[in-house]
XYZ file of C-alpha atoms in Angstrom:
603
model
C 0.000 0.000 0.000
C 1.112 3.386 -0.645
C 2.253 5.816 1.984
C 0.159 9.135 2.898
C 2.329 12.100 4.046
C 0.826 11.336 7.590
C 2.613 7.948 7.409
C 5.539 9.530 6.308
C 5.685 11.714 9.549
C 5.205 8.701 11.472
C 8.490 6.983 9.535
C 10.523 9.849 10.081
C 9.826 9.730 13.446
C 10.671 5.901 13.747
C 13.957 6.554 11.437
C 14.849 9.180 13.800
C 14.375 7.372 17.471
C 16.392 4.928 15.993
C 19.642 7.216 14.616
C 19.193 6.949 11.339
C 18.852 10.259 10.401
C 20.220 11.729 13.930
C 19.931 15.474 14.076
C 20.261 16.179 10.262
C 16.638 16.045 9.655
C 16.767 15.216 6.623
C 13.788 13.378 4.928
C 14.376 10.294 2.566
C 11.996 8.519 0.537
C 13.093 5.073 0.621
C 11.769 1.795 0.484
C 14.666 0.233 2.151
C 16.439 2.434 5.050
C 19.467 0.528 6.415
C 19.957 0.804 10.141
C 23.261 0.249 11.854
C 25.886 1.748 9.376
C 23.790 3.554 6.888
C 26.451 5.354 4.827
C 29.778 5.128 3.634
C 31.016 8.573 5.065
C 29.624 7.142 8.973
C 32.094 3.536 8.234
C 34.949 6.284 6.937
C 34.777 7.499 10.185
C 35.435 4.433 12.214
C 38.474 3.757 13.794
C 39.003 -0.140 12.814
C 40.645 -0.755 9.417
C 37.619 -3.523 8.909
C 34.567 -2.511 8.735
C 32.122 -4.027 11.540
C 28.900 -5.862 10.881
C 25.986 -4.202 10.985
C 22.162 -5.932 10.802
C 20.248 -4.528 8.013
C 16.243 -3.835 7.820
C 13.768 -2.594 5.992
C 10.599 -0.005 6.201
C 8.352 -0.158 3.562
C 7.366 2.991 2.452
C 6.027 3.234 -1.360
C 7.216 7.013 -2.058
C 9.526 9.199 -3.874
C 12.574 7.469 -6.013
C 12.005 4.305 -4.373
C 8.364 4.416 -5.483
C 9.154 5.122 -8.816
C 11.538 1.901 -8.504
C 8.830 -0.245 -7.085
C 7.346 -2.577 -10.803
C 4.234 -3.044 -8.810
C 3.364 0.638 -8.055
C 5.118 2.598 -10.788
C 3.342 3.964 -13.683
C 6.025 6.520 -14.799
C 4.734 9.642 -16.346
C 1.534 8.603 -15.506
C 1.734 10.069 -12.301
C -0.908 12.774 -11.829
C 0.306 16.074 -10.725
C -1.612 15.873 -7.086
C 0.044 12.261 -6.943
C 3.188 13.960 -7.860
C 2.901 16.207 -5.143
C 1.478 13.855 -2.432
C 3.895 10.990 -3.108
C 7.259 13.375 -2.985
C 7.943 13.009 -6.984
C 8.606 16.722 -8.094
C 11.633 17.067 -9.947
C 12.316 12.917 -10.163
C 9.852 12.606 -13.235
C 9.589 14.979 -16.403
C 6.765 17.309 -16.760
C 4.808 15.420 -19.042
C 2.014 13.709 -17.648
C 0.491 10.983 -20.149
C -2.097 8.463 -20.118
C -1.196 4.380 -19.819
C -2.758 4.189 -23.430
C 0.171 6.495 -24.644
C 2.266 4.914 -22.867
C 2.031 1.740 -24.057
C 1.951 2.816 -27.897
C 5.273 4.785 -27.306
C 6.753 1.129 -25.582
C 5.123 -0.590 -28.616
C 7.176 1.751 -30.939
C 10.492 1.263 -29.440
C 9.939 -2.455 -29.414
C 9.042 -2.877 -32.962
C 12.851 -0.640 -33.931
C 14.807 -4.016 -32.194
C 15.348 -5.981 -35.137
C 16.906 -9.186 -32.932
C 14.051 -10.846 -31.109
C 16.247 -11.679 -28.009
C 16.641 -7.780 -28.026
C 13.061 -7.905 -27.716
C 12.716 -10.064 -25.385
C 15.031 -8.378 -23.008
C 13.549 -5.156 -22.923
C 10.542 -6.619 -22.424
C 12.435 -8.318 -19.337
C 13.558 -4.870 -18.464
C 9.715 -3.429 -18.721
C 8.232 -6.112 -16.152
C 10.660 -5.427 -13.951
C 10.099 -1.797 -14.000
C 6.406 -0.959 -14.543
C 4.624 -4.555 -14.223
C 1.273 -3.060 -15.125
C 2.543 -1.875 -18.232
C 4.104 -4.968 -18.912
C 0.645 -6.710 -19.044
C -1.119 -4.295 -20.672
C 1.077 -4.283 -23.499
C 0.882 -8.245 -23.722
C -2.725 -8.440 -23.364
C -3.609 -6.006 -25.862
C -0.867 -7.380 -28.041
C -0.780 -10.764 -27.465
C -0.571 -11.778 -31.099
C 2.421 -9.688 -31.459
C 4.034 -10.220 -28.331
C 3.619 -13.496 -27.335
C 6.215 -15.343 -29.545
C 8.663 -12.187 -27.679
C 8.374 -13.026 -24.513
C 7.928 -16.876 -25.034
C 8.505 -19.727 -27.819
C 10.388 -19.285 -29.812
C 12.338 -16.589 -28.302
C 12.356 -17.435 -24.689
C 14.525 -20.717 -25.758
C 17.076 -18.597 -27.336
C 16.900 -16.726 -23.979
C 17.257 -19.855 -22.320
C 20.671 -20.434 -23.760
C 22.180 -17.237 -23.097
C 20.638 -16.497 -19.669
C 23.948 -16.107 -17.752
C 24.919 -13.252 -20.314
C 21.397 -11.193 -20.382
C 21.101 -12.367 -16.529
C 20.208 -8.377 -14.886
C 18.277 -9.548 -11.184
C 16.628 -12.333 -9.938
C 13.273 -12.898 -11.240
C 12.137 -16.358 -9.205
C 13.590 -18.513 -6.475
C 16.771 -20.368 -6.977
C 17.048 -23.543 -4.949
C 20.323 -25.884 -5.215
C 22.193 -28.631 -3.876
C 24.015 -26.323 -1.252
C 20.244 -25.777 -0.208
C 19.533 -29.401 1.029
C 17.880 -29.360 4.938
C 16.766 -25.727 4.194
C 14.207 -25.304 1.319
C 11.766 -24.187 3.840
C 14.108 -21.261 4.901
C 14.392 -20.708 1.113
C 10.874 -20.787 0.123
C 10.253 -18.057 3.736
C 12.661 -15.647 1.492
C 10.353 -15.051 -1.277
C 9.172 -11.212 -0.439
C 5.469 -12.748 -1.406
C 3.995 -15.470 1.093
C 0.256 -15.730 -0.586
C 1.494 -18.047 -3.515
C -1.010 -20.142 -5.326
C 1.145 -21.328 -8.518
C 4.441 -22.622 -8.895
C 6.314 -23.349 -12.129
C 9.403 -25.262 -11.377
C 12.190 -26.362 -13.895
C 15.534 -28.513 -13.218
C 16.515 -26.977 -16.608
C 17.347 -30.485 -18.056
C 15.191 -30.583 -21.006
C 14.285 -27.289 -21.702
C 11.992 -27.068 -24.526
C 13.907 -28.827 -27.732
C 17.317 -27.915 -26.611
C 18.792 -30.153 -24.154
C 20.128 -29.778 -20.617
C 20.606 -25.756 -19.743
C 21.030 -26.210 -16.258
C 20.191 -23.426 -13.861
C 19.826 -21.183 -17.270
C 15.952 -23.114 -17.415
C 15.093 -20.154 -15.057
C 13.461 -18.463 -18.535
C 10.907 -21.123 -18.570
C 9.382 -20.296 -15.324
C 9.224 -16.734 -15.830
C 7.740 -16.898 -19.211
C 5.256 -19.451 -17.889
C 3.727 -17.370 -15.463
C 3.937 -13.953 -17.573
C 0.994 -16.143 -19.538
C -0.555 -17.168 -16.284
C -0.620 -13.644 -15.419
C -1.709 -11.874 -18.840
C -3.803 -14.389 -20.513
C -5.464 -16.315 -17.836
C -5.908 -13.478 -15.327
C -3.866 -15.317 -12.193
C -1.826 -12.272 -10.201
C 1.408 -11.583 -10.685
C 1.668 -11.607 -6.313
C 0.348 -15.206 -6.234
C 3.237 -16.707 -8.594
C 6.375 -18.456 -8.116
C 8.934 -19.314 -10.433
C 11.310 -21.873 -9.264
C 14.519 -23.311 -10.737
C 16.050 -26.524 -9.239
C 19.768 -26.652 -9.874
C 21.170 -29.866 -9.123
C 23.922 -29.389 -11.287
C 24.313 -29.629 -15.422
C 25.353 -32.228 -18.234
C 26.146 -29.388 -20.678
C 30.110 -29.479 -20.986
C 30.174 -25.763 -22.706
C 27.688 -24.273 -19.338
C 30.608 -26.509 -16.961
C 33.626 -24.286 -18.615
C 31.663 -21.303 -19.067
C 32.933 -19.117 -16.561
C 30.004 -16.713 -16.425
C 27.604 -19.530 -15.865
C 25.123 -18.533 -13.057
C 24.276 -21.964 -12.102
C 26.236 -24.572 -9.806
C 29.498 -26.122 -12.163
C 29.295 -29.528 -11.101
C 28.003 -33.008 -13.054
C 23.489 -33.393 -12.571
C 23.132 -35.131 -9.948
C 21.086 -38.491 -9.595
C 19.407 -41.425 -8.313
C 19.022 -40.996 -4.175
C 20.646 -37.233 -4.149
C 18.082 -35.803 -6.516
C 15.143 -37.449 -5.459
C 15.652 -36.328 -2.420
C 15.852 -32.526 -3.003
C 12.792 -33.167 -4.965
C 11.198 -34.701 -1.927
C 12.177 -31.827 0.383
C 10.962 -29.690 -2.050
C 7.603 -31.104 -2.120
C 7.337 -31.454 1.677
C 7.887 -27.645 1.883
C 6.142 -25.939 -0.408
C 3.537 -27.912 1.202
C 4.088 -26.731 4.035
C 4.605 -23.628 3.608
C 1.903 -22.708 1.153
C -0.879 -25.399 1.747
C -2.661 -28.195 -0.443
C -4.313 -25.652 -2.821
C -1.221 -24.053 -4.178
C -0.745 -25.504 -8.087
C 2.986 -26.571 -8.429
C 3.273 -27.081 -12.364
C 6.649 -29.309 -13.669
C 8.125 -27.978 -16.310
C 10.801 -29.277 -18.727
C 12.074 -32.167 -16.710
C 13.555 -34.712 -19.017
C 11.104 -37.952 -19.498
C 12.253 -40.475 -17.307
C 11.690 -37.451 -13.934
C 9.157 -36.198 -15.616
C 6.790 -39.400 -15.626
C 8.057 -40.657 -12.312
C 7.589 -36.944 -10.460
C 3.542 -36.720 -11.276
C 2.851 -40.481 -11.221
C 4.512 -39.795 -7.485
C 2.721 -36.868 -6.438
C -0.137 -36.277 -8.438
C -2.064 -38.062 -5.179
C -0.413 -35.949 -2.536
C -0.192 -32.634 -3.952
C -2.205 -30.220 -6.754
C 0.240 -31.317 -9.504
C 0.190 -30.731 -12.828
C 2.822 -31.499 -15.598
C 2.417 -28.852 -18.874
C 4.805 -30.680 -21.223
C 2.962 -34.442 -20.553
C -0.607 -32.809 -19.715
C -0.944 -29.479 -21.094
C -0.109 -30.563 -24.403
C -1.968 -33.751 -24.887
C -4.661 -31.266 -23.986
C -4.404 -28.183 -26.245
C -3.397 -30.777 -29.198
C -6.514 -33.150 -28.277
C -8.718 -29.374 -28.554
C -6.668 -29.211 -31.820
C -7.518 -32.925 -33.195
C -10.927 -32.235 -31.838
C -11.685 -29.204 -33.793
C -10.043 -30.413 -37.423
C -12.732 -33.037 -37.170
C -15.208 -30.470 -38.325
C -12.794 -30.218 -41.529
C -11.232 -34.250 -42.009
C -15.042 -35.374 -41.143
C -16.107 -38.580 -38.453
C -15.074 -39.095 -34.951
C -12.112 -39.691 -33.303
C -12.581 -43.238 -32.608
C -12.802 -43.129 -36.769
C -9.007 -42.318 -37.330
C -5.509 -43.937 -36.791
C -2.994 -41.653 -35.424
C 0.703 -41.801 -35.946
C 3.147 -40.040 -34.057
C 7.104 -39.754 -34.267
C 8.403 -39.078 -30.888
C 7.784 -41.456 -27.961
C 8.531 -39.126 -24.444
C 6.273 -37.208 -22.252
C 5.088 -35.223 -25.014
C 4.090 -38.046 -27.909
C 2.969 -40.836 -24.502
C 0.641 -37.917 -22.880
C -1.042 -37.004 -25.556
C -1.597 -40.577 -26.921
C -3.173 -41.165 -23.462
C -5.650 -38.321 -23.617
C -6.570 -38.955 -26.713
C -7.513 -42.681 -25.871
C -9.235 -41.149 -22.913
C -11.354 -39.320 -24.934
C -12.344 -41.935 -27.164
C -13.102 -44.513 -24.040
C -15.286 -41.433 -23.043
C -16.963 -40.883 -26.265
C -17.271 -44.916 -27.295
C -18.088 -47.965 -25.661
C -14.899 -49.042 -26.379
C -12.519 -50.127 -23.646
C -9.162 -48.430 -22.676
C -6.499 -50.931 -25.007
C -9.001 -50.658 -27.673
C -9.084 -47.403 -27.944
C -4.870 -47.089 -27.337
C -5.245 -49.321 -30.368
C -5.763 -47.114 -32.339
C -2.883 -45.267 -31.772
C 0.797 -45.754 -32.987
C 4.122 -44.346 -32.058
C 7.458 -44.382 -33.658
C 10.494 -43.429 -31.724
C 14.275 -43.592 -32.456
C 14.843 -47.311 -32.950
C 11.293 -47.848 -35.248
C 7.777 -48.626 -34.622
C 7.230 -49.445 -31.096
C 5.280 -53.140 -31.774
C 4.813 -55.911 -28.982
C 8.092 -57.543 -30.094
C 9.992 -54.784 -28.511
C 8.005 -54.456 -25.229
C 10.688 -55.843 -22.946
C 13.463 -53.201 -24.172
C 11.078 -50.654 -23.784
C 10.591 -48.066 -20.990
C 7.396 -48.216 -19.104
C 5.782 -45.287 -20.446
C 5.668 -46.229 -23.934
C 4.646 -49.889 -23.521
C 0.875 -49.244 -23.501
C 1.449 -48.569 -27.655
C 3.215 -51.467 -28.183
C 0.839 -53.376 -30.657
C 0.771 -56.258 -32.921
C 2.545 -55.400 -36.167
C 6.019 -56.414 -37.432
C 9.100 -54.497 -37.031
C 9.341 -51.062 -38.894
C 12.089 -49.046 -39.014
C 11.551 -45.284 -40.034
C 8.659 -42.622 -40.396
C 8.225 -43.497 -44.050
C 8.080 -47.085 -43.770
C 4.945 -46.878 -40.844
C 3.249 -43.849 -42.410
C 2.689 -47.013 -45.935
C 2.257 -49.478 -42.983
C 0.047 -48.007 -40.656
C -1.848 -46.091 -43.111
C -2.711 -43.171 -40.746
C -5.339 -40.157 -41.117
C -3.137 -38.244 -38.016
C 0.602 -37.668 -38.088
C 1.520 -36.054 -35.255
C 5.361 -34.392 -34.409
C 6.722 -34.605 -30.666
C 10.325 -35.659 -31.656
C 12.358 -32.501 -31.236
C 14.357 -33.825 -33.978
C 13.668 -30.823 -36.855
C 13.110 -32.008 -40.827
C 11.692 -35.164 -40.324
C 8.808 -34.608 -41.659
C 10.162 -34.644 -45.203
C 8.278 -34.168 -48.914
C 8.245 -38.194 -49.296
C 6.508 -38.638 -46.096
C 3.551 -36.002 -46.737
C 3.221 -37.203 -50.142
C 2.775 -40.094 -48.700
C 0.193 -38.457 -45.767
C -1.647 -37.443 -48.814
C -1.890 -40.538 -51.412
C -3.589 -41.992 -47.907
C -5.894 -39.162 -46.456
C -8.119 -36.976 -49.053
C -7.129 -34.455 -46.254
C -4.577 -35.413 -43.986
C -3.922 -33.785 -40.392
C -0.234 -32.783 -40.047
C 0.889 -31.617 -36.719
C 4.247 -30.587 -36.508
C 4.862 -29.561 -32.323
C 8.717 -29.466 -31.850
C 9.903 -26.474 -30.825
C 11.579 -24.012 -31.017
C 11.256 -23.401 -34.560
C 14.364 -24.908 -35.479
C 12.919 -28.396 -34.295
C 9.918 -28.211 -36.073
C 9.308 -31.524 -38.244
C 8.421 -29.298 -41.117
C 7.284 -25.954 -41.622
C 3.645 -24.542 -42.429
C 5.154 -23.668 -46.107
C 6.842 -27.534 -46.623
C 3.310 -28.963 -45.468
C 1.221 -26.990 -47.836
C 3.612 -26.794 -50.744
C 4.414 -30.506 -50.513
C 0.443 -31.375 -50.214
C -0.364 -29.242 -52.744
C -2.779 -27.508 -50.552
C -4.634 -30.704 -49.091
C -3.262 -30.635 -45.442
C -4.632 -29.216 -42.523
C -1.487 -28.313 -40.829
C -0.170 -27.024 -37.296
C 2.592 -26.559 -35.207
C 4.115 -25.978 -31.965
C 6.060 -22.883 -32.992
C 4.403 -19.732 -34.738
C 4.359 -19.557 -38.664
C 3.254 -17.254 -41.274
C 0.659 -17.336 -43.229
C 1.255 -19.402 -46.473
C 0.128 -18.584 -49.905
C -0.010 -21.468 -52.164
C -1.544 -21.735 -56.195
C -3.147 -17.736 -55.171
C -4.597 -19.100 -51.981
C -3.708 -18.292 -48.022
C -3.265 -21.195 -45.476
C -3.245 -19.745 -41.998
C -1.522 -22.418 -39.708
C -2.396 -23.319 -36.518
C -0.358 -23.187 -33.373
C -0.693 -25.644 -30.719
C 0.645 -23.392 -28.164
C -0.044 -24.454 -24.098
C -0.791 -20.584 -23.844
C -4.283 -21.979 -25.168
C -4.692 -24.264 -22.115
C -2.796 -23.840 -18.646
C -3.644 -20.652 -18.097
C -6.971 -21.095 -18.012
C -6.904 -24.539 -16.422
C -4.588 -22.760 -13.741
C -7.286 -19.955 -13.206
C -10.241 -22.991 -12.632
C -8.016 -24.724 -10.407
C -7.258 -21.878 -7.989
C -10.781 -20.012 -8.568
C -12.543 -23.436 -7.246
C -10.306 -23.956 -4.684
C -8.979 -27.621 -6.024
C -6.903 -30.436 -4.595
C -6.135 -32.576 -6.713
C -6.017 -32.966 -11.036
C -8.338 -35.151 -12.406
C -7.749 -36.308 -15.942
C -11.524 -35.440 -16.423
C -10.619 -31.961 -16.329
C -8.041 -32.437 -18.900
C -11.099 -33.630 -21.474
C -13.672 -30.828 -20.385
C -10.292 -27.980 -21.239
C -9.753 -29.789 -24.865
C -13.363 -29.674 -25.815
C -13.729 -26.494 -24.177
C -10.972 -25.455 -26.540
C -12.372 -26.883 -29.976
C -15.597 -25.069 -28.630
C -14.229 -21.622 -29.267
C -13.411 -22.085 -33.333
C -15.845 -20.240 -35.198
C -17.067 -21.287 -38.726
C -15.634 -18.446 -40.359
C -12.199 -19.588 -39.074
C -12.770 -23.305 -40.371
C -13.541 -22.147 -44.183
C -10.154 -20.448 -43.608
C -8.625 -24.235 -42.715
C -8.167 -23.069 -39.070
C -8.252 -25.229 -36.267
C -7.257 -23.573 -33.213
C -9.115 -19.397 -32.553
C -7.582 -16.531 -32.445
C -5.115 -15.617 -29.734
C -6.686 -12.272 -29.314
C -9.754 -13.895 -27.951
C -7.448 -15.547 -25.023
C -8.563 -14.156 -21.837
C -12.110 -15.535 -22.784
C -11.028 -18.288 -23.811
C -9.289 -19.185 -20.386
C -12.124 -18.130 -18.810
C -14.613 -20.693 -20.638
C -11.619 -22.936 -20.048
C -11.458 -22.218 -16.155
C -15.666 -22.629 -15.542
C -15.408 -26.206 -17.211
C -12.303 -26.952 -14.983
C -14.009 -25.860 -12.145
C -17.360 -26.941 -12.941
C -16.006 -30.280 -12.680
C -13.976 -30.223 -9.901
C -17.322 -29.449 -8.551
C -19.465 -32.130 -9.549
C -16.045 -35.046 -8.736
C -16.009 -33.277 -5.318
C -12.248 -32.207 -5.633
C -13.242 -28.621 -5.015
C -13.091 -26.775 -1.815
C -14.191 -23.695 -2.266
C -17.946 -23.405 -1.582
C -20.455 -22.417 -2.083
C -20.268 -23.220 -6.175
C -20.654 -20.219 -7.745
C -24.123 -19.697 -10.269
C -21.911 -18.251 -13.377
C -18.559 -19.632 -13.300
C -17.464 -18.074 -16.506
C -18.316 -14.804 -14.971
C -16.757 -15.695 -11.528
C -13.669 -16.476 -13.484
C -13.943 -13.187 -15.222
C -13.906 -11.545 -11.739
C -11.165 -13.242 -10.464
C -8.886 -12.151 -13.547
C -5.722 -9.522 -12.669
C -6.861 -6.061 -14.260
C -3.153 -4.306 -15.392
C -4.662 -0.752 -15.170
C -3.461 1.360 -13.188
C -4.992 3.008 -9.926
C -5.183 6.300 -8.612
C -3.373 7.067 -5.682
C -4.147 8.704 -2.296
């Protein structure tokens, strides 16, 4: 809260009973006075070569320069002449007063002269930390613009450079050196209402490999979406990086690397930091806070939810937020390939948390839909990773995750070979590996399907299996195409193709929102389903005679509202939600709930 010149009065009195400011009477307009040896003219003056400790606090007082260096409160030259005045900002501000919609035009304009998008992306760095209201009014109103800035593709570019554009800390770093003290940790975050946490151990961050404590971009980016597109306050989130060390030989000599220069640890030693962890950010924030995994490589990834997702309100975006915005995808390109999805065969190429999770939903939702059971419907549903077809013969080699999809068929060895095997109306991309979706294999795609669904998720854009202008050109205009990285519209024989992105932004945002909003404790694949159709709900039919199969981000704070009632809706009816009583209009209680970035007037 901001300070009225009557609490001023009563600060300077405090500063002075304690000898801060002694007889000088001066008046400073700090948010952080420090007590015991304030300045370096007092430490000049001691005796003693070495300087003795001192025990510093802090007083709280949102005024003056500190004020205008406070990203929560300050709104720059949009400071009002009274709150100029009242607030002790004469002469630290020019003249000019203007308006929050001027100011974010002029921020617009200077972002649009940085030709490199990590320039981008650090000035938009630079702007949260600053003015955080601006921040999120900018990205709201120009999400379609923005978003690709201050996430994929440009946040994994970010990712690998983080120790040279690192400027403060921007989320909680916790370590080995930390073991036996996570709970002190977690008590030093300045904010102690948290209700989501996105945590990293930067091994697998997004298609790039093991970045080690440098992961801390995925976290941050995560819940700038949280924030600005489902509506979640910037106060309640927690980015979290756990650094247990790197594989990444070039991080290990680098000698600005932020992060700890020793091999990953392991086995017993990690698990155990994870299990601290997990034990104290129960502890110290309660059952109902949302701790989402993010970019933890397969075989942690699998094993962390499977072992929490009973215990704690867990929720993994790379195993279950995609298999649900690309399940809203595959449900809404029905309306274009025609019957249901219990009526197609689905390929995919790529076998880890990604390709597995959404397999799974995907057979969920047909169990749902059908009277088939659960293997039938996996049945359907065929997966190629590195060493071929995954078929029954190669069950026993295989790791546990991936031997639900191990069918009856003989051994195939690349894409090519199972696409004129399996014959499949869905070819779906979660490899990493870029190009593998190559001009043989959609021809192929296309001799089979009238109109084939290509879905290309890799990221960053580099790893895409094939880009939006490959898929079109090489289908001659037949396929309905996304992917997991932004691409430009495509004109092919004089007409446009608009691809789709499968982007998470779609989904755990708004899931988030419905899970906090209702007050849940635990996931429930059922609310996985309800986002997806939810999802494929909000294409219009003006955007399917355009080929489109995902809306448009500009819609995306209703869209993770609609999202968040059908989350919570039926956390409600499985009993998983404590928050009562059940609101009448959830959509409308989720509109509510959502973080306005505009800024207030002071006192």
């Amino acid at each position: 809260m901001l300070a009225s010149p009557s609490s001023f009065k009563r600060i300077n009195s405090l500063r002075q009973l304690l000898g801060v400011l002694g007889d000088r009477g001066e008046r400073k307009s700090s948010l952080s006075v420090v007590a015991g040896i304030e300045d370096d003219d007092t430490a000049a003056n001691d005796d003693d070569d070495d300087d003795p400790p001192f025990t510093p606090w802090a007083v709280s007082v949102a005024s003056g320069h500190a004020l205008l260096r406070s990203p929560q409160h300050n709104k720059g030259l949009a400071f009002t002449e009274k709150e100029r005045d009242a607030h002790y900002l004469r002469g630290l501000l020019p003249p000019a007063v203007i308006n929050q919609e001027l100011q974010e035009r002029r921020t617009l304009h200077i972002l649009r002269q940085y030709q490199v998008p990590l320039h981008r992306y650090i000035a938009m760095m630079d702007l949260q930390e600053s003015n955080e209201k601006l921040f999120y009014k900018l990205l709201i109103d120009n999400v379609e613009e923005l978003l690709p800035v201050v996430y994929t593709p440009t946040v994994g570019e970010a990712c690998q450079k983080y120790s040279g554009i690192y400027r403060r800390p921007q989320g909680l770093y916790i370590s080995l050196k930390d073991k036996g003290k996570i709970l002190e940790v977690l008590r030093n975050w300045p904010e102690k209402n948290i209700q989501v946490i996105v945590v990293t151990d930067g091994e697998r961050i997004l298609g790039l490999g093991d970045l080690g404590c440098q992961g801390m971009g995925i976290p941050v980016g995560k819940l700038s979406l949280y924030t600005a597109l489902g509506g979640v306050r910037p106060s309640v989130c927690l980015p979290v990086t756990i650094d247990v060390g790197t594989k990444n030989e070039a991080l290990l000599k680098d000698e600005f690397y932020i992060g700890l220069k020793q091999k990953r640890a392991t086995g017993e030693e990690y698990n155990e930091l994870l299990e601290e962890f997990m034990t104290a950010v129960k502890r110290n924030y309660g059952e109902k806070v949302l701790i989402q995994f993010e970019d933890f490589a397969n075989h942690n990834a699998f094993e962390l939810l499977t072992k929490y997702r009973t215990s704690h309100l867990v929720f993994n975006d790379d195993i279950q937020g995609t298999a649900c915005v690309v399940l809203g995808g595959v449900l809404s390109a029905l309306k274009l390939i025609g019957g249901t999805l219990a009526d197609h065969t689905f390929l995919f190429l790529g076998a880890g948390e990604a390709g597995t999770g959404i397999a799974e939903l995907i057979s969920l939702e047909i169990l749902k839909k059908t009277k088939l059971t659960l293997e039938e419907s996996r049945k359907k549903i065929w997966l190629v990773d590195s060493k071929g077809l995954i078929v029954r013969s190669r069950k026993e080699s295989l790791q546990h995750f991936k031997q639900p999809w191990a069918h009856d068929h003989a051994p195939v060895k690349g894409l090519l070979e199972a696409v004129k095997a399996i014959k499949p109306t869905i070819l779906i991309g979660t490899s990493g590996v870029g190009k593998q979706f190559t001009k043989e294999v959609i021809e192929a795609m296309v001799s089979i399907n009238a109109k084939p669904l290509i879905m290309a998720l890799s990221n960053p854009t580099s790893q895409s299996e094939c880009t939006a202008e490959e898929a079109y050109t090489w289908s001659q205009g037949h396929a309905i195409f996304a992917s997991g990285s932004p691409f430009d519209p495509v004109i092919y024989d004089g007409q446009e193709f608009v691809p789709g992105q499968a982007n998470n932004a779609y989904i755990f945002p708004g899931f988030g929102l419905g899970l906090i909003m209702c007050g849940a404790i635990r996931v429930h694949d059922e609310f996985l389903l309800v986002a997806a159709e939810a999802l494929a709900s909000q294409v219009t039919e003006e955007e399917y005679a355009k080929g489109i199969i995902y809306p448009p981000f500009k819609k995306i704070r209703k869209i993770s509202a609609i999202i968040a009632a059908k989350v919570a809706s039926r956390a409600y009816e499985l009993g998983l939600a404590s928050h009562l009583p059940r609101p009448r209009d959830l959509v409308k209680f989720a509109e509510s709930c959502m973080y306005s970035p505009t800024y207030r007037n002071y006192r």
